[in-house]
């Protein structure tokens, strides 16, 4: 092309690169360095080698939050891979008013986590809508302690996550469904395959990459879950903080008065490795199944 | 759930929404089709209740008079004596307009900076060949792989040493341009045909003019997508503002609204009014711009 000076591309890139380096790359490096020190939030800190990581291995709060986060992942990811697909199939056909339904289904995505949390803590309170309905239908006699029992709190937070993500993943599935060639489905129909068989043997195999994508996105989102638990519990993560997630523990440990920045940085690295590991794992599982 | 059986009932008739097929005239078939359509609408309404029901119930609660029951069974769905007084209570309790203005500033700033800085960088990555390009792409990819939650502690320490904690600038800076914005712009600029650009080169247009006059106007769709997504992300973000803003006077709406539950009021009607104030502007914006939303998410998902 034209004789361009070498620095022209860098002039275009400079502002964005400056933001990315200053606010992601440098803090990430700093996190790695801090994780090897006993720095507090106020500053200071000495090199302590791998002490923080040894301490992590015996930290009950850390393991509790890791276990809760893992539980979250194991339950929510399958729900998020399947339910939005069913909803996408439901809104896929162009029938009267379908644009309205699609838009309304997406509205929880637009609402902020805090708003969702306040609404859901109201829905799930002992006198709230969910308990009222369950009692009215004689499913339970005593209200379920969604907000005061750690396990029920996690369950409520999971329901909230699924509710809020439904529209988002629905749209991803809609885009993928639009790419399923109709000729294949029609050929299967000519061959006498019923609707369910066409779905399982034509649509699902073609949707596999999208399902993997959704699983990866959902898994990473679950690993980082914070606001659901925080808002539902009014900031306490349940009685004794027993519904704590990894990010909740990082924030509690590393920030605020007397925060242990060094120790929290070690936890942060654990979070980073976990999210990285999840993406690698899902990709691996995918390629292995494709080879088989 | 009967959704599993009914939802995929007629996938053969879907997939190409732009070209509706003529309905076959055979009566037996059409009666079944009608039944399937009725089932489909019933399911659509069921999902509608689940998705929008919580909002509507919150709206109803926010309008209930002080003497009205908000707890208990059977739930009272509609307010008997609707009143707007709880909205006034919210305004009296927390500086909600100030919070809203703060959120608006941060979200608008984020939308502008993501479009501006993202398009500049995306253009360079898509249309220029230079040494170090792979490194630049790698840096933007890295920002997408590193979860913000894992760097928030050192990010907070950095903001404090820059004296930017407790400021709106401190809230906005880390996401002033995201790797996602840059890569969306790069994809958009990549798909522009070379010919137009070459014609401009022959006409003597410089790099900057080609960017402003030709490239940028051709990717208006991506501009609107990046703007909307950055705006909504900033408006909704909770964890980072919660960390960086400790002074209630500088809160954004998401953080400020937290103060309603617990600290200031125990009246569910007032909390409900507060959540409505926080969510309604965004829902209105969304319903006005929903075409762009769906186009944008679709494009992103297809291109992977």
Short mmCIF file of N, CA and C in Angstrom, two decimals, chain A residues 1, chain B residues 127 193-204 210:
data_model
loop_
_atom_site.label_atom_id
_atom_site.label_comp_id
_atom_site.label_asym_id
_atom_site.label_seq_id
_atom_site.Cartn_x
_atom_site.Cartn_y
_atom_site.Cartn_z
N UNK A 1 0.84 -1.20 0.00
CA UNK A 1 0.00 0.00 0.00
C UNK A 1 0.87 1.24 0.00
N UNK B 127 -6.75 -3.20 9.24
CA UNK B 127 -6.38 -2.66 7.93
C UNK B 127 -4.91 -2.33 7.77
N UNK B 193 -14.75 -4.22 1.91
CA UNK B 193 -14.03 -4.54 0.68
C UNK B 193 -12.82 -3.62 0.48
N UNK B 194 -11.74 -4.19 -0.06
CA UNK B 194 -10.51 -3.45 -0.29
C UNK B 194 -10.69 -2.33 -1.33
N UNK B 195 -11.57 -2.58 -2.31
CA UNK B 195 -11.65 -1.70 -3.48
C UNK B 195 -11.95 -0.26 -3.08
N UNK B 196 -12.92 -0.11 -2.15
CA UNK B 196 -13.33 1.24 -1.76
C UNK B 196 -12.13 1.99 -1.21
N UNK B 197 -11.36 1.28 -0.38
CA UNK B 197 -10.22 1.90 0.24
C UNK B 197 -9.17 2.29 -0.81
N UNK B 198 -8.96 1.39 -1.77
CA UNK B 198 -7.96 1.67 -2.79
C UNK B 198 -8.35 2.88 -3.62
N UNK B 199 -9.65 3.00 -3.90
CA UNK B 199 -10.12 4.18 -4.63
C UNK B 199 -9.79 5.44 -3.84
N UNK B 200 -9.98 5.37 -2.54
CA UNK B 200 -9.70 6.53 -1.70
C UNK B 200 -8.22 6.86 -1.69
N UNK B 201 -7.39 5.80 -1.72
CA UNK B 201 -5.95 6.03 -1.75
C UNK B 201 -5.58 6.77 -3.03
N UNK B 202 -6.17 6.33 -4.16
CA UNK B 202 -5.89 6.98 -5.44
C UNK B 202 -6.32 8.44 -5.40
N UNK B 203 -7.40 8.71 -4.68
CA UNK B 203 -7.87 10.09 -4.55
C UNK B 203 -7.01 10.89 -3.59
N UNK B 204 -6.01 10.25 -3.00
CA UNK B 204 -5.07 10.97 -2.16
C UNK B 204 -5.50 11.09 -0.71
N UNK B 210 -9.24 8.20 5.55
CA UNK B 210 -9.90 6.95 5.15
C UNK B 210 -10.66 6.36 6.34
#
